[in-house]
Short mmCIF file of C-alpha atoms in Angstrom, two decimals:
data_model
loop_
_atom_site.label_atom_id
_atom_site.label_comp_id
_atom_site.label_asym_id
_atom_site.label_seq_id
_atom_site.Cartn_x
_atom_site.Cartn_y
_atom_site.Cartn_z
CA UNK A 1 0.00 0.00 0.00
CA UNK A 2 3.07 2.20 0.66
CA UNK A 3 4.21 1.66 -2.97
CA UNK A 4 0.92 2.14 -4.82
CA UNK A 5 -1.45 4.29 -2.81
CA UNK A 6 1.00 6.97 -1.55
CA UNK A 7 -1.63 9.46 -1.42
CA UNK A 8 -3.99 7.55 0.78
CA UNK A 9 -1.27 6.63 3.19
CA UNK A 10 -0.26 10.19 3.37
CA UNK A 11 -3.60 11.25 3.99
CA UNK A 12 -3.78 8.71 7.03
CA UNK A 13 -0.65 10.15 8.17
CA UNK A 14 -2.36 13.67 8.09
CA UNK A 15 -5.15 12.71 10.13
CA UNK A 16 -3.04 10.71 13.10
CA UNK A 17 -1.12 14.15 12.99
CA UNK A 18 -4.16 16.13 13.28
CA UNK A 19 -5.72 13.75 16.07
CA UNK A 20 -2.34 14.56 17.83
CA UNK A 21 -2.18 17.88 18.05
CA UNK A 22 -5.79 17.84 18.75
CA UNK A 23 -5.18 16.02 22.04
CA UNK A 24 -1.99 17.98 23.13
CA UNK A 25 -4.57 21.35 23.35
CA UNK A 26 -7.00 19.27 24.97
CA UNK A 27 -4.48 18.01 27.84
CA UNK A 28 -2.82 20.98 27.65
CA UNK A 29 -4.99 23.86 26.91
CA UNK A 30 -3.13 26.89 26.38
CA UNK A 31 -2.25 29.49 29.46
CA UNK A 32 -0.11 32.97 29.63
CA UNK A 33 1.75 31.61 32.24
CA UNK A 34 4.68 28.92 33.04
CA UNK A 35 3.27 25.66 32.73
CA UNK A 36 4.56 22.30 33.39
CA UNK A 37 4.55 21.24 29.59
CA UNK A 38 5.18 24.44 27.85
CA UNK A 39 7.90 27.05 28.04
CA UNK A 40 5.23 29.66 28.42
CA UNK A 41 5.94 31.93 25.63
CA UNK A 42 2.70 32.86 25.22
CA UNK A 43 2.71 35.50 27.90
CA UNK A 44 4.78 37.51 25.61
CA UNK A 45 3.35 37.24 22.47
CA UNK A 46 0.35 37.15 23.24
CA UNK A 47 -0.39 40.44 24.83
CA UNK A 48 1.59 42.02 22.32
CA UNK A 49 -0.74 40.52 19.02
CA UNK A 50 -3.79 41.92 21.69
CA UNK A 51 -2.09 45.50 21.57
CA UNK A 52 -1.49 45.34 18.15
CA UNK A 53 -5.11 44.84 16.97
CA UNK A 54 -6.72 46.72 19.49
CA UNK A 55 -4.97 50.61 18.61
CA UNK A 56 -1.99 49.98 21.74
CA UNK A 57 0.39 49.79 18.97
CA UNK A 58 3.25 47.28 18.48
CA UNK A 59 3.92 47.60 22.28
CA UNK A 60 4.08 45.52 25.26
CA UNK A 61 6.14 45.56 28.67
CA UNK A 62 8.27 42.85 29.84
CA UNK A 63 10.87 42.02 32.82
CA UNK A 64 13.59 42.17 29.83
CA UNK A 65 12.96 45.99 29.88
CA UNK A 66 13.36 46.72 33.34
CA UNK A 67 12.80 50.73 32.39
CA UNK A 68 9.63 49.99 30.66
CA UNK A 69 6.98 50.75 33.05
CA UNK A 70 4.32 50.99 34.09
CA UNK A 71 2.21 51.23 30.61
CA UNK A 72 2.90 49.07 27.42
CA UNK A 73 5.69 50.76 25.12
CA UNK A 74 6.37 50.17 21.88
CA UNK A 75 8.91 47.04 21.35
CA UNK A 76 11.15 45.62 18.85
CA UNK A 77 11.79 42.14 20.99
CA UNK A 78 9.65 40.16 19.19
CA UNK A 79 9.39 39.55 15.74
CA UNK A 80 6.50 40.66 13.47
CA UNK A 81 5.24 37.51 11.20
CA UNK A 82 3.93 35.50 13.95
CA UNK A 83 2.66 39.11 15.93
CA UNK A 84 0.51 39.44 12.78
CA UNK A 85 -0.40 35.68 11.68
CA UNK A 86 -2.14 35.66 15.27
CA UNK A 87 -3.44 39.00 14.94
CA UNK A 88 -5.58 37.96 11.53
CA UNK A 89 -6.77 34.70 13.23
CA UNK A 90 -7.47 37.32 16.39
CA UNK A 91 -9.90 39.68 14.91
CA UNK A 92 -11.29 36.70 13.03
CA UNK A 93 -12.22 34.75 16.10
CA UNK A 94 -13.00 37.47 19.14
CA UNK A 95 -9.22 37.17 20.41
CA UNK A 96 -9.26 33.61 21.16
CA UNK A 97 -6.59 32.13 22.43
CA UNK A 98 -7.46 28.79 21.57
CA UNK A 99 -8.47 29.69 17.71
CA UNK A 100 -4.38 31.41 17.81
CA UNK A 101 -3.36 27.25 18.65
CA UNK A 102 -5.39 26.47 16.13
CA UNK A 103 -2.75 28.54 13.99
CA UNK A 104 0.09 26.47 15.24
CA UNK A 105 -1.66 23.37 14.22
CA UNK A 106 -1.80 24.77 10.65
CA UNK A 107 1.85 25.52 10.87
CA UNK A 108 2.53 21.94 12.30
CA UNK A 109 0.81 20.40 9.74
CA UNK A 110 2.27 22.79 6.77
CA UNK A 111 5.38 21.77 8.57
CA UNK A 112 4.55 17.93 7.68
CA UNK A 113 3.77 18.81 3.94
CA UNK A 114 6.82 20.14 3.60
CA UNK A 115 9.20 17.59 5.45
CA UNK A 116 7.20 14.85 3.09
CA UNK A 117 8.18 17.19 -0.06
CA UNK A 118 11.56 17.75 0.64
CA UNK A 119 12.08 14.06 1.34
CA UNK A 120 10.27 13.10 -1.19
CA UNK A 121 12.59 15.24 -3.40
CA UNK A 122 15.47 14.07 -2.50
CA UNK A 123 14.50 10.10 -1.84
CA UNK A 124 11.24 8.98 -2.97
CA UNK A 125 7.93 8.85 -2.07
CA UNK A 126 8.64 5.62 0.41
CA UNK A 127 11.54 7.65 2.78
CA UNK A 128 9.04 10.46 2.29
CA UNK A 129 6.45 8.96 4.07
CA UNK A 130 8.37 7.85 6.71
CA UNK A 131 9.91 11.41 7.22
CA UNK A 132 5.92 12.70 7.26
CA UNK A 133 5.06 9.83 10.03
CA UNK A 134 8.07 10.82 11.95
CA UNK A 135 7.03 14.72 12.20
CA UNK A 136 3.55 13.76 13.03
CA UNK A 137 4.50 12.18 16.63
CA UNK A 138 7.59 14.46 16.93
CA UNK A 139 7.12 15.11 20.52
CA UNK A 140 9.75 18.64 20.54
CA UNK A 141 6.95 19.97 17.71
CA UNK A 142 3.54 18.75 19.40
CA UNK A 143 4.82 20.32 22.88
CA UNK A 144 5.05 23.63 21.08
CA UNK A 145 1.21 23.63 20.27
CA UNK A 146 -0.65 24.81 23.67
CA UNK A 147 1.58 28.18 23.51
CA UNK A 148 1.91 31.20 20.95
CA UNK A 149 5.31 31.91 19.97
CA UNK A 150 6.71 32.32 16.89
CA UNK A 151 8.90 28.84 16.57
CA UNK A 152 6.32 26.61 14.32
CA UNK A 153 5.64 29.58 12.08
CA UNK A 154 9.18 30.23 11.81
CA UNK A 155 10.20 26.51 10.78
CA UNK A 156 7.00 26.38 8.50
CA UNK A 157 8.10 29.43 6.90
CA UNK A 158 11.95 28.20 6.80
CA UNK A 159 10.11 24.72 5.34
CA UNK A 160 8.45 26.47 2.24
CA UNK A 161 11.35 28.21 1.17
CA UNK A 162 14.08 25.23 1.39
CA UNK A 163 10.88 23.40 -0.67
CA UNK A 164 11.07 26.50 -2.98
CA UNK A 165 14.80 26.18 -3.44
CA UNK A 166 15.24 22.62 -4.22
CA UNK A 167 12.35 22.47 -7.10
CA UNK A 168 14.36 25.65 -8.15
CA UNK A 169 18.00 23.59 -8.34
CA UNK A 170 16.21 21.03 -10.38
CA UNK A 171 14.00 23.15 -13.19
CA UNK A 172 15.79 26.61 -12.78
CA UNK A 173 12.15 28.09 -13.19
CA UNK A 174 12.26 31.83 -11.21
CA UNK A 175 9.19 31.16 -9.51
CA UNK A 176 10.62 28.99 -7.19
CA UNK A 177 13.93 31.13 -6.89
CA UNK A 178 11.37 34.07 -5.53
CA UNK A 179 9.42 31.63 -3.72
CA UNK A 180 12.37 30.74 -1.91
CA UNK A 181 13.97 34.60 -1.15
CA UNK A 182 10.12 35.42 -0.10
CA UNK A 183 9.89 32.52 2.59
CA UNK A 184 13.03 32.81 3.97
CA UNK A 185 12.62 36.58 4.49
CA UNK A 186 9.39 35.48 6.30
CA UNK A 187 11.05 33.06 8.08
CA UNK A 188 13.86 35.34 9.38
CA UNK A 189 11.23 37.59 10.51
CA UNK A 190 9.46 34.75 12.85
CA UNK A 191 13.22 34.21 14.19
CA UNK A 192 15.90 36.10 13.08
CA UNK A 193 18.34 33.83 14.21
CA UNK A 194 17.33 32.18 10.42
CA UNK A 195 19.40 35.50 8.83
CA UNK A 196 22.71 33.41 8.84
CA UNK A 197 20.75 31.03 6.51
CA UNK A 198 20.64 33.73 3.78
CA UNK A 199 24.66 34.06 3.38
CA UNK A 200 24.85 30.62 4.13
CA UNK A 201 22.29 29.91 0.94
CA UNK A 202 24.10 32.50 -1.29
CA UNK A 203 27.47 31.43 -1.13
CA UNK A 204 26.04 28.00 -1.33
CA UNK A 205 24.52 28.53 -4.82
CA UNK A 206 27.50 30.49 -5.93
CA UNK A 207 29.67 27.51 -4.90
CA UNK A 208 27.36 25.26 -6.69
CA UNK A 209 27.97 27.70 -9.70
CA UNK A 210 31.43 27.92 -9.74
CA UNK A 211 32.06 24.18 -9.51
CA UNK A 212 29.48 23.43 -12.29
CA UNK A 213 30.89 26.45 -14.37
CA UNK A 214 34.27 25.31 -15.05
CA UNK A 215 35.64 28.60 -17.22
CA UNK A 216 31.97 29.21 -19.14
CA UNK A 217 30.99 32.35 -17.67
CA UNK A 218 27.10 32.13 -19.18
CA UNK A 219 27.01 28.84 -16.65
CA UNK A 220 28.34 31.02 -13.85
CA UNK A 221 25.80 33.76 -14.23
CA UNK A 222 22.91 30.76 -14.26
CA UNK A 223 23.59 30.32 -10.89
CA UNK A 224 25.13 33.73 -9.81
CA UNK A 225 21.33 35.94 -11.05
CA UNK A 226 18.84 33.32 -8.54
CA UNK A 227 21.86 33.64 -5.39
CA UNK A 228 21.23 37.87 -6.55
CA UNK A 229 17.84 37.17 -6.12
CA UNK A 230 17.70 35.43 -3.44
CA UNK A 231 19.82 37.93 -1.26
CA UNK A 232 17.93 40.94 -2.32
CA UNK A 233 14.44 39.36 -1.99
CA UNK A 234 15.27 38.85 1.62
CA UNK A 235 16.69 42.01 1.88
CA UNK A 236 13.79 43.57 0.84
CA UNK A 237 11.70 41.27 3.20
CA UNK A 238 13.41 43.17 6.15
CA UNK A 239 13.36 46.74 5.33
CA UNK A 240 9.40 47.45 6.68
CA UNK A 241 10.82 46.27 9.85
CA UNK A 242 14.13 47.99 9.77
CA UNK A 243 12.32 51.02 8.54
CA UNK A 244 9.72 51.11 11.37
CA UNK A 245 12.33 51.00 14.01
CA UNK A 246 14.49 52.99 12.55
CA UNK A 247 11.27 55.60 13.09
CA UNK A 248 9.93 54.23 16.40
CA UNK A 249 13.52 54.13 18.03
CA UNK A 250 15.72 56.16 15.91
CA UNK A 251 17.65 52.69 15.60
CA UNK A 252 17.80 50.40 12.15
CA UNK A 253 16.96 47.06 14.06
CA UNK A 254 17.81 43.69 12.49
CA UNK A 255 16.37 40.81 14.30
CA UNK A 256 15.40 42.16 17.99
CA UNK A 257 16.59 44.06 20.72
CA UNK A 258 16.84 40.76 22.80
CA UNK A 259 19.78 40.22 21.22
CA UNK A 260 22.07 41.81 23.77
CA UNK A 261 20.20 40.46 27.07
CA UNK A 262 20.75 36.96 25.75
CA UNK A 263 24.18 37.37 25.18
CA UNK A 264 24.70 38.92 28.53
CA UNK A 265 22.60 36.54 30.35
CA UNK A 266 23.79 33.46 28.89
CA UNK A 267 27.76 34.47 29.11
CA UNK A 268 27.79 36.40 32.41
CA UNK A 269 29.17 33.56 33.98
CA UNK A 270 32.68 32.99 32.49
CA UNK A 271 34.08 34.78 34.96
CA UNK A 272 32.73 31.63 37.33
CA UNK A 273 34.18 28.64 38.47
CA UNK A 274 30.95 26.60 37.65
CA UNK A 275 30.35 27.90 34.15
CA UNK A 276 29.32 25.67 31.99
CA UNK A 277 25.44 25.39 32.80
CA UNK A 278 22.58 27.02 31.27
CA UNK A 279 21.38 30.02 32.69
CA UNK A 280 17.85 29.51 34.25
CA UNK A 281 14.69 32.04 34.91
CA UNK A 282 15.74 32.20 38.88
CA UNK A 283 18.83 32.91 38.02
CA UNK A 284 18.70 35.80 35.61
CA UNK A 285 16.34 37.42 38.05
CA UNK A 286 19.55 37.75 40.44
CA UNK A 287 21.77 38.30 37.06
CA UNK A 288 19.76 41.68 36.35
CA UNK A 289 19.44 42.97 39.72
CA UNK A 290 23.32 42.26 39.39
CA UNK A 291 23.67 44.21 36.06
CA UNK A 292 21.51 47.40 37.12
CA UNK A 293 23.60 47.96 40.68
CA UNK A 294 26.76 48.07 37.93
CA UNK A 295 24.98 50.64 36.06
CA UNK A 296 23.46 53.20 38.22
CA UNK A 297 23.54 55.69 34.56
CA UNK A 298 20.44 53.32 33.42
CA UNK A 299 17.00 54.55 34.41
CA UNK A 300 13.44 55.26 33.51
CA UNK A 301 14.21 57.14 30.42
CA UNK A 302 16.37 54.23 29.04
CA UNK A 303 14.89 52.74 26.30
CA UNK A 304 15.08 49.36 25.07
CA UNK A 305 17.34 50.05 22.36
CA UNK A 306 19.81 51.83 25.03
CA UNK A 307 19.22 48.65 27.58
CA UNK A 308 20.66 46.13 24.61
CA UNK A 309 23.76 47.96 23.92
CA UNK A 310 24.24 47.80 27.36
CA UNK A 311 23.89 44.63 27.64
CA UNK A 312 25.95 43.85 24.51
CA UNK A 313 28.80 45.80 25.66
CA UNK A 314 29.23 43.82 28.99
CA UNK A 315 28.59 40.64 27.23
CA UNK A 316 31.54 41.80 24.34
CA UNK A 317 34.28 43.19 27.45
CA UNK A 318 33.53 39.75 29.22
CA UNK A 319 33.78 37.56 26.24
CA UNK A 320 36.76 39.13 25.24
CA UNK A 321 38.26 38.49 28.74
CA UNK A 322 37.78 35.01 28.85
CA UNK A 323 37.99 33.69 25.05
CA UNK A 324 38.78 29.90 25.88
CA UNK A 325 36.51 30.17 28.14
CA UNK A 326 33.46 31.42 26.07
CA UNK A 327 34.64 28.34 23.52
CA UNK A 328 34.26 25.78 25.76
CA UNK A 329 31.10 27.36 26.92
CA UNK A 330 29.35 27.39 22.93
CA UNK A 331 30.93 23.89 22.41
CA UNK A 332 29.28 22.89 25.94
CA UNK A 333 26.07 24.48 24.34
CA UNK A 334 25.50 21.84 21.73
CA UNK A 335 24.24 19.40 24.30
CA UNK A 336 21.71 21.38 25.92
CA UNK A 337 20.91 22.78 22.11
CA UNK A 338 20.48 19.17 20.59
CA UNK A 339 19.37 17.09 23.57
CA UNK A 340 17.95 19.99 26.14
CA UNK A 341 20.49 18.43 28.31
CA UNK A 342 20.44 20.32 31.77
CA UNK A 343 17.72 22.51 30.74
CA UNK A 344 15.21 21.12 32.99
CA UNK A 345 17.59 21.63 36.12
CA UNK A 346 18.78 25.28 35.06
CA UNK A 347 14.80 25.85 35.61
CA UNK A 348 14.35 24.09 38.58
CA UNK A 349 13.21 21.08 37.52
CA UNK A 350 13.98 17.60 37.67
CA UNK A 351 14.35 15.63 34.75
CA UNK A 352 12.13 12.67 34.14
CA UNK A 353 11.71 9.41 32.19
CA UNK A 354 10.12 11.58 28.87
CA UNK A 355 13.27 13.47 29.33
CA UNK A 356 15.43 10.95 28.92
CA UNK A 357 13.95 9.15 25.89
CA UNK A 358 13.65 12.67 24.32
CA UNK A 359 17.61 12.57 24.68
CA UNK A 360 17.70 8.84 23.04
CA UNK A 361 15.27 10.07 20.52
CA UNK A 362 17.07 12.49 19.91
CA UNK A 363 20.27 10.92 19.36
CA UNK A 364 19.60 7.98 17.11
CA UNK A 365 17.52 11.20 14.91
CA UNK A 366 20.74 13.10 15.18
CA UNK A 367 23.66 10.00 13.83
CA UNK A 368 20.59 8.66 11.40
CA UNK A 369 20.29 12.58 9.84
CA UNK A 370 24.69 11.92 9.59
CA UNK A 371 23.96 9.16 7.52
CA UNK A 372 20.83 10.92 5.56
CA UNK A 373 23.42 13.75 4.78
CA UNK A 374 26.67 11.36 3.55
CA UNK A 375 23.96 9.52 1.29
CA UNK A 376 22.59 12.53 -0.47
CA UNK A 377 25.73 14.04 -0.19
CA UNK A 378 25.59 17.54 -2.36
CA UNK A 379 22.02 16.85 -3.61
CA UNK A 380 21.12 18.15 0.03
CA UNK A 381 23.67 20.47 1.18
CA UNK A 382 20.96 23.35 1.37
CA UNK A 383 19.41 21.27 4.41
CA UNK A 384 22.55 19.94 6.41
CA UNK A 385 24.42 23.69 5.88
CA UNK A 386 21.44 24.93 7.08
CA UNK A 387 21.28 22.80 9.90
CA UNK A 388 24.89 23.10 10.77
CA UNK A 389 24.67 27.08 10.45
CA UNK A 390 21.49 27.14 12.68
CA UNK A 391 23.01 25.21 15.49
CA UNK A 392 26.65 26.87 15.52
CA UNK A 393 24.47 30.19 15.65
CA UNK A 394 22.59 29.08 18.97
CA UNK A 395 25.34 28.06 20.19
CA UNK A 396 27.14 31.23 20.08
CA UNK A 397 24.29 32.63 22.36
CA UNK A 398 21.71 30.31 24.45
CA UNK A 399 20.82 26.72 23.67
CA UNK A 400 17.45 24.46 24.08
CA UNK A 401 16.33 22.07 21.94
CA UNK A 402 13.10 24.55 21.39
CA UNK A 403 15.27 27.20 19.62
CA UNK A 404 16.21 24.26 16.96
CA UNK A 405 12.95 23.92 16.26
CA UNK A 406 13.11 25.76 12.64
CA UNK A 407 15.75 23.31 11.21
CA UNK A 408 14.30 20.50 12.64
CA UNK A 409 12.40 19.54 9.86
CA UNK A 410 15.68 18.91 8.18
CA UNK A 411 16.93 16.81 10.91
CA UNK A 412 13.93 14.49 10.10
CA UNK A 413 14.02 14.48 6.25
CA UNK A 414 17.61 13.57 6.52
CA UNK A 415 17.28 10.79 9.91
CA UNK A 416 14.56 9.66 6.92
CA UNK A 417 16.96 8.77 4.69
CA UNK A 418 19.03 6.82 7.28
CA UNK A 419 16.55 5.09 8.66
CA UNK A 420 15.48 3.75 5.50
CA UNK A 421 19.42 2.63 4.45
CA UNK A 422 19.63 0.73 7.39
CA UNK A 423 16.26 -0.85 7.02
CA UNK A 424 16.88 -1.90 3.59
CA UNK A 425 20.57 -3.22 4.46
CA UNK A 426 19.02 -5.22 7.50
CA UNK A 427 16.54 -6.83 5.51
CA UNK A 428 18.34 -7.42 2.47
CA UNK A 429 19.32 -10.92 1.36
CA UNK A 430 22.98 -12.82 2.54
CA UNK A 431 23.61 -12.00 -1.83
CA UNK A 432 22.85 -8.47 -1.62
CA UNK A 433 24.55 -7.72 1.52
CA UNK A 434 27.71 -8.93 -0.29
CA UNK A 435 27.23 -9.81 -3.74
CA UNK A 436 31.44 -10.43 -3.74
CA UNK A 437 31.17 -13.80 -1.90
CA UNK A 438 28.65 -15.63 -3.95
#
């Protein structure tokens, strides 16, 4: 049935995912605050997509901002894709809350699509199917359902345009080269950690260029005009955003002005004996009271723009005072970033069975998405450099396996591809395993 009704499996697989998420939002229904299976990002964006649609402006106050009270002012800490995604379903549906999960289930399940296409691209409709089952009981995904945030849309986003790129590789039609510079732009604003992607996906292209090229010039300008495109359709992605803060703070933002906070927060400690731990919400509380008695010049008229370079700064003179340090620190951060090892105790928690097979889960994903990568080799190099670029990036600031969430879907296409080499060499026949000895 695999082999000759693809479609109707795939459609089963849809439904199982759909019956999934359903059940996470009934066991979990969504909340503003902390709760014991969410992160609780909600309570930020949230109140902010409320503000947005009901005249308050693009504005919100939160602990980040210490200066920020005691009304909502405007903000640049959260990105503005997912802000207005759940706005539209907002003022479609009274300002539910639960109708805004109902938008992460959309993105979960555009999510799916798209891991099933990109496999599919690269190995078939069989692998592909697998990949799709995979994402559907991906636990990291389902556990982001119950809370707004914009992680799903981001990856969904990130999804589309990697889909874009590869059908563009293969027919070199500029539909899908625009598809591709529009998504990721989208993406990047839903997490602009993704802008490392865009160089990353340039150079790739011009790379692949330059090694099909040889000396022919017209065959290096084939590839050169869709990287051009690319680049400058994400560029142009980010300039309402740049230009809005550029009026709202006097300040051309790219990305957020969390930026410096989670460098601070998360590098603070090299100084430390005990340094290589992630940096939990009880502990940042005592990190910023910390940080403002070190800079009595902050106050109420410091803005948030003026409260990230101050953080930045710090983070900069401290990194730059303990450079091995702040090495072993990133490479330390892989763990936490890949497995969420340690998370749960940074927050006070204590780690449970779930935990651990999430770690084993992830792992065998992790060596089987190796494998997926050495088999495809080139063919997929847009997915495993994006993966790779993705994780050194987090690693370079804060890690949790929630923040991986974008390139994720890439992790499963790829573990995909492994799983279904190893299947086929364990059930292959004495002859085929080695042909040489018969």
């Amino acid at each position: 049935m695999v082999d000759t009704q693809p479609r109707q499996v795939l459609t089963c697989l849809f439904l199982l995912a759909l019956v999934l998420n359903l059940l996470v939002l009934i066991i979990y229904p969504p909340l503003l605050s902390n709760g014991e299976f969410q992160i609780g990002q909600s309570y930020r964006w949230w109140p902010l997509t409320l503000n947005l649609i009901n005249g308050r402006g693009y504005a919100i106050c939160t602990a980040y901002f210490p200066f920020c009270g005691p009304g909502d002012q405007p903000t640049a800490s959260m990105e503005p894709v997912p802000v207005l995604f759940f706005g539209a379903i907002a003022l479609l549906t009274h300002q539910s809350l639960l109708a805004a999960c109902f938008g992460e289930i959309l993105a979960n399940l555009t999510l799916m699509a798209a891991v099933y296409t990109l496999t599919r691209q690269l190995a078939g409709n069989r692998t592909a199917l697998l990949a799709a089952g995979l994402w559907a009981t991906y636990l990291p995904a389902l556990k982001l359902i119950p809370q707004i945030s914009g992680d799903l849309v981001g990856a969904a986003l990130l999804a589309l345009a990697l889909v874009c790129f590869l059908r563009a590789q293969t027919s070199q039609r500029w539909a899908g080269w625009i598809g591709s510079g529009l998504f990721l732009g989208l993406a990047i604003q839903s997490r602009s950690a993704l802008l490392i992607l865009a160089p990353v996906l340039f150079l790739g292209l011009l790379a692949e260029g330059t090694l099909q090229a040889h000396t022919r010039l017209t065959k290096f300008l084939k590839y050169l005009l869709p990287a051009l495109t690319l680049l400058g359709l994400v560029i142009a992605t980010q300039l309402p955003w740049i230009i809005r803060n550029l009026k709202t703070f006097h300040s051309p933002i790219l990305g957020t002005t969390l930026t410096g906070y989670v460098l601070y927060r998360h590098n603070y400690i090299l100084g430390e004996n005990h340094f290589l731990h992630i940096v939990g919400a009880d502990e940042a509380l005592g990190m910023m009271k910390t940080f403002l008695a070190q800079h009595p010049e902050l106050g109420k008229s410091t803005t948030e723009v003026e409260m990230n370079s101050a953080f930045q700064a710090d983070a900069l003179k401290i990194i730059r005072a303990y450079p091995a340090r702040y090495l072993a620190l990133s490479l330390y951060r892989f763990f936490p970033l890949w497995f969420n090892w340690g998370v749960d105790q940074a927050y006070g928690n204590q780690p449970t069975i779930p935990t651990y097979l999430l770690m084993v889960e992830q792992a065998i994903l992790f060596f089987a998405a190796l494998r997926g990568a050495w088999l495809t080799g080139k063919r997929s190099w847009p997915l495993w450099t994006g993966i790779m670029a993705v994780t050194m990036a987090y690693m370079a600031f804060n890690a949790q396996l929630r923040y991986l969430v974008p390139v994720l879907p890439f992790v499963i296409s790829l573990a995909a591809i492994g799983f279904s080499d190893w299947l086929m060499k364990l059930t292959a026949s004495p002859h085929e395993r080695n042909p040489a000895t018969h």
